[in-house]
XYZ file of C-alpha atoms in Angstrom:
211
model
C 82.701 95.309 91.628
C 84.422 95.727 94.945
C 84.976 92.838 97.406
C 81.583 91.592 98.529
C 79.739 92.670 95.385
C 78.730 89.120 94.576
C 80.844 88.828 91.370
C 82.544 85.489 92.315
C 79.215 84.119 93.536
C 77.683 84.904 90.149
C 80.521 83.036 88.349
C 79.891 80.114 90.603
C 76.258 80.124 89.625
C 77.067 80.259 85.928
C 79.322 77.265 86.264
C 76.811 75.207 88.315
C 78.773 75.406 91.596
C 75.923 77.416 93.296
C 72.141 77.184 93.081
C 70.299 79.481 90.642
C 67.388 81.000 92.551
C 65.784 82.667 89.486
C 66.357 83.467 85.826
C 67.836 81.395 83.073
C 71.233 80.824 81.512
C 71.525 80.815 77.750
C 74.378 79.563 75.549
C 74.210 80.270 71.803
C 70.508 81.254 72.223
C 69.539 78.022 73.953
C 68.521 77.834 77.592
C 70.710 75.388 79.633
C 70.426 74.076 83.100
C 73.655 73.895 84.984
C 72.902 71.717 87.987
C 76.526 70.968 88.528
C 80.043 71.729 87.343
C 79.892 68.455 85.360
C 76.952 69.700 83.300
C 78.728 72.976 82.737
C 81.792 71.238 81.393
C 79.627 69.148 79.082
C 78.293 72.468 77.770
C 81.913 73.462 77.046
C 82.304 75.924 79.968
C 85.593 76.317 81.829
C 86.120 78.040 85.223
C 89.475 79.393 86.250
C 88.683 80.076 89.925
C 90.170 82.796 92.038
C 91.652 80.264 94.534
C 93.737 78.007 92.335
C 95.299 76.121 95.217
C 92.088 75.056 96.967
C 89.607 74.864 94.087
C 91.702 74.776 90.952
C 94.345 72.176 91.519
C 95.223 68.993 93.221
C 98.509 70.210 94.707
C 99.909 66.811 95.721
C 99.150 65.314 92.247
C 101.415 65.654 89.153
C 101.139 68.248 86.355
C 99.915 65.370 84.114
C 97.211 64.231 86.509
C 95.916 67.860 86.915
C 95.783 68.509 83.257
C 93.686 65.453 82.321
C 91.234 65.544 85.232
C 88.603 67.883 83.799
C 88.566 66.086 80.458
C 87.635 62.709 82.079
C 83.974 63.944 82.181
C 83.974 64.034 78.362
C 85.520 60.543 78.017
C 83.233 57.544 78.006
C 85.896 55.111 79.083
C 88.196 56.422 81.805
C 90.816 53.775 81.253
C 93.626 55.073 79.125
C 97.317 54.569 78.850
C 99.319 56.714 81.285
C 101.878 57.339 78.586
C 99.129 59.131 76.574
C 98.372 61.338 79.554
C 101.962 62.360 79.785
C 102.167 63.087 76.080
C 99.115 65.298 76.262
C 100.506 67.049 79.353
C 103.904 67.586 77.821
C 102.344 69.096 74.747
C 100.300 71.517 76.823
C 103.176 72.353 78.996
C 105.143 73.455 75.952
C 102.225 75.400 74.598
C 101.703 77.289 77.871
C 105.414 77.581 78.715
C 105.029 75.750 81.980
C 108.443 75.622 83.592
C 108.978 72.146 85.134
C 111.328 69.193 84.559
C 108.591 66.975 83.359
C 104.839 66.357 83.619
C 105.517 64.079 86.466
C 106.469 66.997 88.833
C 103.875 67.582 91.646
C 102.048 70.832 91.222
C 102.811 71.928 94.773
C 106.504 72.392 93.668
C 105.688 74.991 91.022
C 105.659 78.787 91.312
C 102.229 80.643 91.417
C 102.549 81.622 87.788
C 103.224 78.070 86.624
C 100.476 76.700 88.858
C 98.016 79.132 87.140
C 99.255 77.941 83.734
C 98.569 74.332 84.766
C 95.001 75.363 85.560
C 94.661 76.889 82.040
C 96.192 73.797 80.440
C 93.663 71.676 82.309
C 90.801 73.570 80.704
C 92.458 73.746 77.286
C 92.374 70.027 77.243
C 88.565 69.969 77.315
C 88.159 71.946 74.167
C 85.973 74.599 75.898
C 84.194 77.401 74.310
C 83.404 79.649 77.256
C 86.110 80.585 79.716
C 85.370 82.216 83.088
C 88.530 83.850 84.538
C 88.118 84.838 88.235
C 91.090 87.061 89.219
C 93.344 85.268 86.639
C 96.540 87.135 87.600
C 96.277 87.395 91.380
C 99.461 86.468 93.179
C 101.594 85.846 90.071
C 104.763 87.664 88.763
C 104.705 90.340 86.065
C 106.110 87.906 83.371
C 103.505 85.253 84.018
C 100.831 87.982 83.912
C 101.764 88.908 80.435
C 101.679 85.235 79.376
C 98.223 84.863 80.820
C 97.097 87.897 78.939
C 98.437 86.546 75.746
C 96.717 83.217 76.323
C 93.391 85.125 76.740
C 94.025 87.089 73.548
C 94.787 83.874 71.689
C 91.544 82.353 73.021
C 89.539 85.302 71.510
C 91.283 84.901 68.154
C 90.051 81.308 68.135
C 86.446 82.523 68.646
C 86.259 81.557 72.272
C 84.149 83.664 74.784
C 85.769 85.081 77.900
C 84.153 86.363 81.127
C 86.722 87.895 83.455
C 86.365 88.994 87.087
C 89.151 91.284 88.221
C 89.907 93.883 90.950
C 92.967 95.049 88.949
C 91.696 98.218 87.306
C 94.363 98.468 84.511
C 93.613 94.772 83.761
C 89.968 95.437 83.471
C 90.431 98.519 81.255
C 92.986 96.894 78.898
C 91.417 93.486 78.561
C 87.693 94.240 78.329
C 85.391 94.868 75.446
C 82.474 95.436 77.885
C 82.369 95.829 81.620
C 79.494 94.923 84.023
C 79.735 96.721 87.438
C 78.224 94.988 90.427
C 77.295 96.009 93.982
C 75.782 93.925 96.735
C 74.831 91.151 94.296
C 73.069 93.374 91.861
C 74.140 94.400 88.216
C 74.593 98.168 88.402
C 75.915 99.117 84.943
C 76.860 97.832 81.571
C 79.765 99.850 80.091
C 80.699 99.641 76.531
C 84.427 99.805 75.276
C 84.430 103.585 74.877
C 82.871 103.947 78.375
C 85.397 101.702 80.178
C 87.389 104.213 82.241
C 88.576 103.937 85.839
C 86.294 106.838 86.748
C 83.177 105.226 85.307
C 83.886 101.809 86.805
C 84.502 103.284 90.314
C 81.458 105.523 90.069
C 79.185 102.568 89.367
C 80.963 99.999 91.656
C 80.815 102.328 94.732
C 77.700 104.340 94.081
C 75.420 103.962 91.050
C 71.921 102.522 90.594
C 70.861 99.036 89.492
C 70.402 98.594 85.740
């Protein structure tokens, strides 16, 4: 959908960040109630927001602190060794090719691409099953984009589910198995893989009728 189509608002509802006015959310055939992001995380959902600096990261905290924060919800006892946090962070930094001297570096000092990879590492640490990517490559360099795409492909190979919101047309076409077009908060069209073309997406996003 175009800007203002309600796509990001829908993702917020799915993750429990906004109130669901009507309808139900199902995961693996079971209805779930996401009253808050906490309940969504407990249902193994992950949300990579479009505004990583304001809603995805604690910029003045270290890489390690950012990586472990989401998983604290799944840990009964919050008290753990700081050395264990850094070991976990260093492992995920290597996995995601996060370029920094150590996990003790503050996130504010990183490039946009590396900040986005810290967001991904944070959610990887929760062992999530459903990943919502809202504008995952906005504001990052070409090299980091390719790394993000590969991470998404690897997630799919592991059997994870991905919902992606993007205004980058080539990204939508190359990365999607199905595309839902939205306009003014309404679902307009569901396009299968062989129907996912720039012409079809624009036709439904700009014009089109509600499905």
